[in-house]
């Protein structure tokens, strides 16, 4: 078993780390305050090839392996969790949906512009009454000649307000339940489509989660993701794509926890109380030991899930394990890092309170951790029965 990163992976890590430290970290606090969408840095990430990192070069992507892609997410989140959320929804969910399931024509039409950053992507499954129970969709797409007429409301769509291309799940045969769900590619200027409220969230405030409205939105049948063969197959497609997303979610959780650990170590080595650096107190040392150990374990789970994905193996349970564990580690590590900073950690002068807020969503979105436990237990019960 080889735990070393190869030359290419090291180069990717160094490049994205340098970019994130110089371009993302300095604007993270401001972004959290203003909520102004960071188009300039998102576009620069596109120019550097990081918006389509795992996409083959023939579609305009970076042709990078799954470990490199995980590293990119970790490094971005280490410097700004909002950017990691934007890039995750764009690449892990929207771009990879089109890459894995699109027709050749759809791949050539959408992927080059999505990889370059000209078009941002979003993935819209969730609705007011379909969160964890993701197949309970009320958004319907009714066939009318060569068109589908879509009606319904979506919620919590990351990049919904900014995306040019949205992978949408709607029910084309409500009587068939989850076997009636069909994936579509929606373009932002299609008539009958509009963006609703942007949620006023606790964290990841530089990314936007929005409502989407479909009112008699007429979509040509050529916009079915992957063509007619995918009618009714949308639920499985969404689940498989969310497996990708959950590895990325683990990576983003690790990035935030890494930033918190580094901040805590730096502070503990500077701050003096009772005549010595607080890093010399065992109370602090034990916290650092717990944080570092849990973070390392989360990294190993995430690397393993990414490796499985890269090897083309089924990754459902391992992606869920990595997402669940890493997001809970991010919660504990950011909390301890704030504790080590004492009152300063609670102040907005330091980034710790932002780390805590940014980490909190990781236990909720792309499947709550209760749903991850369900996914894992179903798999394990099958595996050992
Ligand atoms: N891979 C392949 N197939 C899968 C699968 C997977 N990961 N998960 C489920 N399936 C298949 C099942 O095998 C089954 O197929 P068959 O009937 O042919 O055997 C079918 O899909 C139905 O599966 P289940 O019976 O497991 O369905 P369920 O309704 O009981 O529950 C669930 C499934 C795991 C709870 C699922 O609904 C789920 O993951 N919920 C959470 C949804 C989620 O993560 N939402 C976040 C969306 S992200 C978003 O909105 C965008 C954003 O910007 C953040």
Short mmCIF file of C-alpha atoms and ligand atoms in Angstrom, two decimals:
data_model
loop_
_atom_site.label_atom_id
_atom_site.label_comp_id
_atom_site.label_asym_id
_atom_site.label_seq_id
_atom_site.Cartn_x
_atom_site.Cartn_y
_atom_site.Cartn_z
CA UNK A 1 0.00 0.00 0.00
CA UNK A 2 1.43 3.35 -1.07
CA UNK A 3 0.64 6.36 1.11
CA UNK A 4 2.84 8.76 -0.91
CA UNK A 5 1.27 11.24 -3.28
CA UNK A 6 2.72 10.92 -6.77
CA UNK A 7 4.48 13.76 -8.57
CA UNK A 8 1.37 14.97 -10.34
CA UNK A 9 -0.70 14.95 -7.15
CA UNK A 10 2.03 16.88 -5.32
CA UNK A 11 2.12 19.44 -8.11
CA UNK A 12 -1.67 19.84 -8.00
CA UNK A 13 -1.52 20.23 -4.21
CA UNK A 14 1.22 22.85 -4.33
CA UNK A 15 -0.50 24.84 -7.08
CA UNK A 16 -3.94 24.91 -5.48
CA UNK A 17 -2.46 25.55 -2.02
CA UNK A 18 -0.54 28.58 -3.27
CA UNK A 19 -3.59 29.92 -5.09
CA UNK A 20 -5.88 29.34 -2.11
CA UNK A 21 -3.48 30.96 0.37
CA UNK A 22 -2.90 34.03 -1.78
CA UNK A 23 -6.31 34.51 -3.40
CA UNK A 24 -8.97 32.85 -1.22
CA UNK A 25 -7.89 33.04 2.41
CA UNK A 26 -7.37 36.85 2.39
CA UNK A 27 -10.93 37.47 1.19
CA UNK A 28 -12.72 34.78 3.24
CA UNK A 29 -13.76 37.01 6.15
CA UNK A 30 -15.01 39.76 3.85
CA UNK A 31 -16.94 37.29 1.74
CA UNK A 32 -18.59 35.94 4.89
CA UNK A 33 -19.73 39.49 5.72
CA UNK A 34 -20.76 40.84 2.33
CA UNK A 35 -22.06 37.63 0.73
CA UNK A 36 -21.01 39.07 -2.62
CA UNK A 37 -20.61 36.16 -5.00
CA UNK A 38 -16.85 35.74 -5.69
CA UNK A 39 -16.98 35.62 -9.49
CA UNK A 40 -13.40 36.85 -9.92
CA UNK A 41 -11.80 34.00 -7.95
CA UNK A 42 -14.25 31.40 -9.27
CA UNK A 43 -13.30 32.41 -12.81
CA UNK A 44 -9.59 32.29 -11.93
CA UNK A 45 -10.11 28.76 -10.61
CA UNK A 46 -11.59 27.96 -14.02
CA UNK A 47 -8.60 29.46 -15.83
CA UNK A 48 -6.30 27.28 -13.71
CA UNK A 49 -8.28 24.16 -14.63
CA UNK A 50 -9.76 23.56 -11.18
CA UNK A 51 -13.44 23.83 -12.14
CA UNK A 52 -13.27 20.75 -14.30
CA UNK A 53 -10.35 18.97 -12.68
CA UNK A 54 -11.65 15.37 -13.02
CA UNK A 55 -13.05 15.88 -16.54
CA UNK A 56 -11.08 14.35 -19.44
CA UNK A 57 -9.14 16.82 -21.55
CA UNK A 58 -11.27 16.13 -24.64
CA UNK A 59 -14.16 17.91 -22.89
CA UNK A 60 -11.99 20.79 -21.71
CA UNK A 61 -11.17 19.39 -18.28
CA UNK A 62 -7.96 18.85 -16.38
CA UNK A 63 -7.95 15.04 -16.69
CA UNK A 64 -6.93 14.73 -13.03
CA UNK A 65 -7.35 11.62 -10.91
CA UNK A 66 -9.79 11.25 -8.01
CA UNK A 67 -7.11 11.79 -5.34
CA UNK A 68 -6.02 15.06 -6.95
CA UNK A 69 -9.63 16.17 -7.06
CA UNK A 70 -10.07 15.40 -3.36
CA UNK A 71 -6.91 17.36 -2.57
CA UNK A 72 -8.21 20.37 -4.51
CA UNK A 73 -11.37 20.40 -2.37
CA UNK A 74 -9.40 20.07 0.87
CA UNK A 75 -6.99 22.87 -0.02
CA UNK A 76 -9.75 25.25 -1.13
CA UNK A 77 -11.78 24.59 2.05
CA UNK A 78 -8.68 25.09 4.20
CA UNK A 79 -8.64 28.69 2.97
CA UNK A 80 -12.31 29.35 2.35
CA UNK A 81 -15.24 26.96 2.85
CA UNK A 82 -17.58 29.09 0.72
CA UNK A 83 -15.43 28.60 -2.37
CA UNK A 84 -15.26 24.87 -1.64
CA UNK A 85 -19.07 24.76 -1.52
CA UNK A 86 -19.39 26.61 -4.83
CA UNK A 87 -16.83 24.40 -6.55
CA UNK A 88 -18.27 21.21 -5.02
CA UNK A 89 -21.82 21.89 -6.25
CA UNK A 90 -20.48 22.93 -9.64
CA UNK A 91 -18.01 20.12 -10.24
CA UNK A 92 -18.86 17.11 -8.05
CA UNK A 93 -22.59 17.41 -8.72
CA UNK A 94 -23.36 19.30 -11.94
CA UNK A 95 -20.27 18.71 -14.08
CA UNK A 96 -19.91 15.06 -13.08
CA UNK A 97 -23.64 14.43 -13.73
CA UNK A 98 -23.17 15.58 -17.31
CA UNK A 99 -19.87 13.75 -17.68
CA UNK A 100 -21.19 10.45 -16.30
CA UNK A 101 -24.67 10.51 -17.80
CA UNK A 102 -24.84 13.08 -20.60
CA UNK A 103 -25.01 12.24 -24.30
CA UNK A 104 -21.88 13.00 -26.35
CA UNK A 105 -23.66 16.06 -27.72
CA UNK A 106 -24.51 17.31 -24.21
CA UNK A 107 -20.96 16.70 -23.00
CA UNK A 108 -19.49 18.67 -25.90
CA UNK A 109 -22.03 21.45 -25.51
CA UNK A 110 -21.79 22.00 -21.75
CA UNK A 111 -18.55 20.66 -20.32
CA UNK A 112 -15.93 22.88 -22.01
CA UNK A 113 -17.69 26.07 -20.87
CA UNK A 114 -18.33 24.64 -17.40
CA UNK A 115 -14.71 23.59 -17.03
CA UNK A 116 -13.41 26.99 -18.11
CA UNK A 117 -15.70 28.84 -15.70
CA UNK A 118 -17.69 30.57 -18.40
CA UNK A 119 -20.76 28.65 -17.18
CA UNK A 120 -21.30 27.72 -13.56
CA UNK A 121 -23.30 24.60 -12.73
CA UNK A 122 -25.85 23.61 -10.07
CA UNK A 123 -27.69 20.42 -9.09
CA UNK A 124 -31.29 20.61 -8.02
CA UNK A 125 -32.95 17.69 -6.29
CA UNK A 126 -34.20 19.03 -2.96
CA UNK A 127 -37.68 20.50 -2.51
CA UNK A 128 -39.63 21.90 0.45
CA UNK A 129 -41.18 18.43 1.02
CA UNK A 130 -38.34 16.32 -0.36
CA UNK A 131 -35.15 16.73 1.68
CA UNK A 132 -33.94 13.49 3.25
CA UNK A 133 -36.86 11.76 1.52
CA UNK A 134 -35.36 12.75 -1.80
CA UNK A 135 -37.61 10.67 -4.04
CA UNK A 136 -40.78 12.38 -2.83
CA UNK A 137 -40.59 14.99 -5.60
CA UNK A 138 -43.54 17.24 -6.33
CA UNK A 139 -41.91 18.96 -9.30
CA UNK A 140 -43.46 17.42 -12.38
CA UNK A 141 -42.48 17.38 -16.04
CA UNK A 142 -45.44 16.60 -18.30
CA UNK A 143 -44.80 15.55 -21.89
CA UNK A 144 -46.29 17.78 -24.57
CA UNK A 145 -45.15 16.74 -28.04
CA UNK A 146 -41.37 17.12 -28.22
CA UNK A 147 -41.39 19.18 -25.02
CA UNK A 148 -41.77 18.67 -21.30
CA UNK A 149 -43.65 21.28 -19.27
CA UNK A 150 -42.08 21.60 -15.85
CA UNK A 151 -43.90 22.94 -12.78
CA UNK A 152 -42.71 23.00 -9.20
CA UNK A 153 -40.40 24.55 -6.61
CA UNK A 154 -36.90 23.55 -5.65
CA UNK A 155 -34.98 24.58 -2.57
CA UNK A 156 -31.46 24.75 -1.15
CA UNK A 157 -29.86 24.78 -4.58
CA UNK A 158 -26.22 25.83 -4.20
CA UNK A 159 -25.21 28.18 -7.06
CA UNK A 160 -28.88 28.31 -8.10
CA UNK A 161 -28.79 32.07 -8.57
CA UNK A 162 -25.49 32.09 -10.44
CA UNK A 163 -25.62 28.90 -12.50
CA UNK A 164 -26.04 28.93 -16.26
CA UNK A 165 -26.65 25.18 -16.28
CA UNK A 166 -28.75 23.27 -13.74
CA UNK A 167 -29.11 19.51 -13.52
CA UNK A 168 -32.72 19.19 -12.43
CA UNK A 169 -34.68 16.18 -11.18
CA UNK A 170 -38.41 16.18 -11.90
CA UNK A 171 -41.07 13.52 -11.95
CA UNK A 172 -42.29 12.55 -15.41
CA UNK A 173 -44.54 9.80 -14.04
CA UNK A 174 -45.69 10.56 -10.48
CA UNK A 175 -47.58 7.26 -10.23
CA UNK A 176 -44.28 5.42 -10.57
CA UNK A 177 -42.77 7.17 -7.52
CA UNK A 178 -39.00 7.13 -7.55
CA UNK A 179 -39.06 5.21 -10.84
CA UNK A 180 -40.75 8.21 -12.43
CA UNK A 181 -37.92 10.64 -11.75
CA UNK A 182 -36.09 11.98 -14.81
CA UNK A 183 -32.99 14.19 -14.97
CA UNK A 184 -33.01 17.32 -17.16
CA UNK A 185 -30.46 19.95 -18.10
CA UNK A 186 -31.93 23.41 -17.59
CA UNK A 187 -30.39 26.59 -18.95
CA UNK A 188 -30.88 29.73 -16.90
CA UNK A 189 -32.69 31.74 -19.58
CA UNK A 190 -35.34 29.11 -20.33
CA UNK A 191 -38.79 30.66 -20.17
CA UNK A 192 -40.75 29.75 -17.06
CA UNK A 193 -37.65 29.32 -14.92
CA UNK A 194 -36.84 31.83 -12.20
CA UNK A 195 -34.68 32.06 -9.09
CA UNK A 196 -36.37 32.75 -5.74
CA UNK A 197 -34.95 33.72 -2.35
CA UNK A 198 -31.36 33.26 -1.34
CA UNK A 199 -31.30 31.59 2.10
CA UNK A 200 -29.82 33.65 4.94
CA UNK A 201 -27.48 30.96 6.20
CA UNK A 202 -25.36 30.59 9.35
CA UNK A 203 -22.17 29.67 7.47
CA UNK A 204 -20.64 29.19 4.01
CA UNK A 205 -22.10 32.63 3.39
CA UNK A 206 -20.05 33.36 0.28
CA UNK A 207 -21.95 30.58 -1.46
CA UNK A 208 -25.67 30.95 -2.07
CA UNK A 209 -28.43 28.40 -1.57
CA UNK A 210 -31.56 29.39 -3.44
CA UNK A 211 -35.12 28.53 -4.30
CA UNK A 212 -35.85 27.74 -7.94
CA UNK A 213 -39.28 28.14 -9.49
CA UNK A 214 -40.62 26.37 -12.56
CA UNK A 215 -43.84 27.73 -13.94
CA UNK A 216 -44.84 26.09 -17.20
CA UNK A 217 -41.18 25.90 -18.13
CA UNK A 218 -41.06 24.24 -21.56
CA UNK A 219 -37.99 22.14 -22.07
CA UNK A 220 -37.21 20.26 -25.27
CA UNK A 221 -36.84 16.49 -24.88
CA UNK A 222 -33.23 16.81 -26.03
CA UNK A 223 -32.60 18.35 -22.57
CA UNK A 224 -33.17 15.03 -20.80
CA UNK A 225 -29.78 14.26 -19.30
CA UNK A 226 -28.47 11.31 -21.28
CA UNK A 227 -31.53 11.18 -23.52
CA UNK A 228 -34.76 9.19 -23.46
CA UNK A 229 -33.05 6.10 -22.06
CA UNK A 230 -32.80 7.93 -18.72
CA UNK A 231 -36.52 8.61 -18.36
CA UNK A 232 -37.44 7.27 -14.92
CA UNK A 233 -33.81 6.62 -13.98
CA UNK A 234 -33.21 9.98 -12.33
CA UNK A 235 -33.32 8.82 -8.72
CA UNK A 236 -30.53 6.28 -9.12
CA UNK A 237 -28.50 8.81 -11.10
CA UNK A 238 -28.95 11.39 -8.34
CA UNK A 239 -27.86 8.86 -5.70
CA UNK A 240 -24.75 7.84 -7.63
CA UNK A 241 -23.83 11.48 -8.19
CA UNK A 242 -24.36 12.22 -4.50
CA UNK A 243 -21.83 9.46 -3.78
CA UNK A 244 -19.30 11.69 -5.61
CA UNK A 245 -20.48 14.74 -3.74
CA UNK A 246 -20.11 13.07 -0.37
CA UNK A 247 -16.40 12.39 -0.97
CA UNK A 248 -16.00 16.07 -1.78
CA UNK A 249 -17.99 16.93 1.33
CA UNK A 250 -15.53 14.89 3.39
CA UNK A 251 -12.67 16.78 1.72
CA UNK A 252 -14.21 20.16 2.50
CA UNK A 253 -14.80 19.14 6.14
CA UNK A 254 -11.16 18.09 6.40
CA UNK A 255 -10.00 21.39 4.91
CA UNK A 256 -11.93 23.42 7.49
CA UNK A 257 -10.70 21.21 10.35
CA UNK A 258 -7.12 21.49 9.07
CA UNK A 259 -7.34 25.29 9.09
CA UNK A 260 -8.74 25.22 12.63
CA UNK A 261 -6.01 22.87 13.88
CA UNK A 262 -3.27 25.01 12.33
CA UNK A 263 -4.77 28.16 13.87
CA UNK A 264 -4.99 26.47 17.29
CA UNK A 265 -1.37 25.30 17.19
CA UNK A 266 -0.15 28.73 16.13
CA UNK A 267 -2.14 30.41 18.89
CA UNK A 268 -1.09 27.91 21.57
CA UNK A 269 2.56 28.54 20.67
CA UNK A 270 2.11 32.33 21.02
CA UNK A 271 -0.34 32.85 23.85
CA UNK A 272 1.18 33.03 27.34
CA UNK A 273 -0.68 32.44 30.60
CA UNK A 274 0.70 31.67 34.05
CA UNK A 275 4.17 32.62 32.74
CA UNK A 276 4.39 30.17 29.85
CA UNK A 277 3.04 29.38 26.39
CA UNK A 278 -0.31 27.65 26.73
CA UNK A 279 1.01 24.89 24.40
CA UNK A 280 3.01 23.70 27.42
CA UNK A 281 -0.16 22.83 29.35
CA UNK A 282 -1.29 19.25 29.14
CA UNK A 283 -4.94 20.35 28.85
CA UNK A 284 -4.09 22.02 25.55
CA UNK A 285 -1.74 19.24 24.40
CA UNK A 286 -4.48 16.64 24.82
CA UNK A 287 -6.89 18.72 22.81
CA UNK A 288 -4.29 19.06 20.04
CA UNK A 289 -3.62 15.30 20.15
CA UNK A 290 -7.34 14.49 19.81
CA UNK A 291 -7.83 17.01 17.01
CA UNK A 292 -4.83 15.76 15.01
CA UNK A 293 -5.70 12.08 15.46
CA UNK A 294 -9.32 12.49 14.41
CA UNK A 295 -8.32 14.64 11.48
CA UNK A 296 -5.84 12.04 10.30
CA UNK A 297 -8.47 9.29 10.54
CA UNK A 298 -10.92 11.42 8.53
CA UNK A 299 -8.25 11.98 5.86
CA UNK A 300 -7.62 8.25 5.53
CA UNK A 301 -11.35 7.53 5.08
CA UNK A 302 -11.63 10.26 2.46
CA UNK A 303 -8.52 9.15 0.56
CA UNK A 304 -9.79 5.58 0.58
CA UNK A 305 -13.21 6.60 -0.76
CA UNK A 306 -11.54 8.71 -3.46
CA UNK A 307 -9.26 5.81 -4.36
CA UNK A 308 -12.28 3.45 -4.68
CA UNK A 309 -13.97 5.98 -6.92
CA UNK A 310 -10.85 6.32 -9.07
CA UNK A 311 -10.61 2.54 -9.35
CA UNK A 312 -14.21 2.43 -10.61
CA UNK A 313 -15.46 0.50 -7.57
CA UNK A 314 -18.75 1.01 -5.74
CA UNK A 315 -18.25 3.74 -3.21
CA UNK A 316 -21.68 4.33 -1.67
CA UNK A 317 -20.94 3.19 1.89
CA UNK A 318 -17.35 4.44 1.99
CA UNK A 319 -18.34 7.88 0.65
CA UNK A 320 -21.06 8.07 3.30
CA UNK A 321 -18.60 6.96 6.02
CA UNK A 322 -16.06 9.57 4.93
CA UNK A 323 -18.68 12.34 4.78
CA UNK A 324 -20.25 11.42 8.11
CA UNK A 325 -17.01 10.98 10.02
CA UNK A 326 -15.15 13.94 8.52
CA UNK A 327 -18.06 16.33 9.06
CA UNK A 328 -18.34 15.28 12.71
CA UNK A 329 -14.58 15.64 13.13
CA UNK A 330 -14.83 19.12 11.60
CA UNK A 331 -17.45 19.96 14.23
CA UNK A 332 -15.29 18.73 17.11
CA UNK A 333 -12.00 20.15 15.81
CA UNK A 334 -13.36 23.61 15.08
CA UNK A 335 -15.01 23.68 18.50
CA UNK A 336 -11.80 22.69 20.32
CA UNK A 337 -9.77 25.15 18.25
CA UNK A 338 -12.17 27.91 19.30
CA UNK A 339 -11.87 26.76 22.92
CA UNK A 340 -8.07 26.99 22.77
CA UNK A 341 -8.42 30.59 21.59
CA UNK A 342 -10.61 31.38 24.63
CA UNK A 343 -12.52 34.66 24.31
CA UNK A 344 -10.59 35.57 21.15
CA UNK A 345 -12.04 32.48 19.49
CA UNK A 346 -15.53 33.84 20.08
CA UNK A 347 -14.61 37.19 18.54
CA UNK A 348 -15.06 37.89 14.85
CA UNK A 349 -11.53 39.31 14.89
CA UNK A 350 -10.35 35.68 14.54
CA UNK A 351 -11.62 33.16 11.98
CA UNK A 352 -12.53 30.47 14.54
CA UNK A 353 -16.20 31.36 14.89
CA UNK A 354 -16.47 31.32 11.08
CA UNK A 355 -14.84 27.88 10.99
CA UNK A 356 -17.45 26.62 13.49
CA UNK A 357 -20.30 28.10 11.42
CA UNK A 358 -18.88 26.81 8.12
CA UNK A 359 -18.30 23.33 9.53
CA UNK A 360 -21.84 22.99 10.92
CA UNK A 361 -23.55 22.57 7.55
CA UNK A 362 -21.36 19.59 6.68
CA UNK A 363 -23.42 17.40 9.00
CA UNK A 364 -26.57 18.47 7.18
CA UNK A 365 -26.28 18.95 3.44
CA UNK A 366 -25.77 16.40 0.67
CA UNK A 367 -27.51 14.01 3.02
CA UNK A 368 -27.77 14.55 6.79
CA UNK A 369 -25.50 12.37 8.89
CA UNK A 370 -28.58 10.44 9.96
CA UNK A 371 -29.12 9.57 6.28
CA UNK A 372 -25.42 8.66 5.94
CA UNK A 373 -25.83 6.23 8.85
CA UNK A 374 -28.84 4.74 7.09
CA UNK A 375 -26.87 4.36 3.85
CA UNK A 376 -23.91 2.79 5.67
CA UNK A 377 -25.97 0.41 7.78
CA UNK A 378 -28.01 -0.82 4.80
CA UNK A 379 -24.79 -1.59 2.95
CA UNK A 380 -23.10 -3.29 5.90
CA UNK A 381 -26.19 -5.35 6.74
CA UNK A 382 -26.22 -6.59 3.13
CA UNK A 383 -22.46 -7.12 2.99
CA UNK A 384 -22.24 -9.40 6.03
CA UNK A 385 -25.57 -11.21 5.77
N1 LIG B 1 -26.12 4.03 -5.87
C1 LIG B 1 -26.86 3.31 -6.74
N2 LIG B 1 -28.18 3.04 -6.55
C2 LIG B 1 -28.75 3.54 -5.43
C3 LIG B 1 -28.03 4.32 -4.50
C4 LIG B 1 -26.67 4.55 -4.75
N3 LIG B 1 -25.92 5.28 -3.92
N4 LIG B 1 -28.87 4.66 -3.50
C5 LIG B 1 -30.07 4.15 -3.80
N5 LIG B 1 -30.00 3.47 -4.97
C6 LIG B 1 -31.06 2.74 -5.65
C7 LIG B 1 -31.48 1.53 -4.83
O1 LIG B 1 -30.68 0.41 -5.12
C8 LIG B 1 -32.91 1.34 -5.27
O2 LIG B 1 -32.94 0.72 -6.52
P1 LIG B 1 -33.79 -0.63 -6.76
O3 LIG B 1 -35.18 -0.31 -6.30
O4 LIG B 1 -33.68 -0.88 -8.21
O5 LIG B 1 -33.16 -1.66 -5.90
C9 LIG B 1 -33.40 2.76 -5.50
O6 LIG B 1 -32.24 3.55 -5.73
C10 LIG B 1 -34.16 3.31 -4.32
O7 LIG B 1 -33.29 3.31 -3.22
P2 LIG B 1 -33.82 3.23 -1.72
O8 LIG B 1 -34.84 2.16 -1.63
O9 LIG B 1 -32.63 3.14 -0.85
O10 LIG B 1 -34.55 4.64 -1.57
P3 LIG B 1 -35.10 5.32 -0.27
O11 LIG B 1 -36.18 6.22 -0.72
O12 LIG B 1 -35.38 4.32 0.79
O13 LIG B 1 -33.94 6.23 0.35
C11 LIG B 1 -32.04 7.61 0.69
C12 LIG B 1 -32.80 6.57 -0.16
C13 LIG B 1 -30.67 7.03 0.93
C14 LIG B 1 -32.68 7.98 2.00
C15 LIG B 1 -31.98 8.83 -0.24
O14 LIG B 1 -33.27 9.37 -0.42
C16 LIG B 1 -31.02 9.89 0.20
O15 LIG B 1 -29.81 9.77 -0.01
N6 LIG B 1 -31.53 10.99 0.79
C17 LIG B 1 -30.70 12.16 1.05
C18 LIG B 1 -30.76 13.06 -0.13
C19 LIG B 1 -29.63 14.03 -0.20
O16 LIG B 1 -28.48 13.70 0.01
N7 LIG B 1 -29.99 15.25 -0.57
C20 LIG B 1 -29.04 16.31 -0.79
C21 LIG B 1 -29.19 16.83 -2.18
S1 LIG B 1 -27.90 17.90 -2.63
C22 LIG B 1 -28.69 19.28 -3.15
O17 LIG B 1 -29.86 19.43 -3.02
C23 LIG B 1 -27.90 20.29 -3.90
C24 LIG B 1 -27.02 21.22 -3.18
O18 LIG B 1 -26.78 22.23 -3.75
C25 LIG B 1 -26.42 20.89 -1.88
#
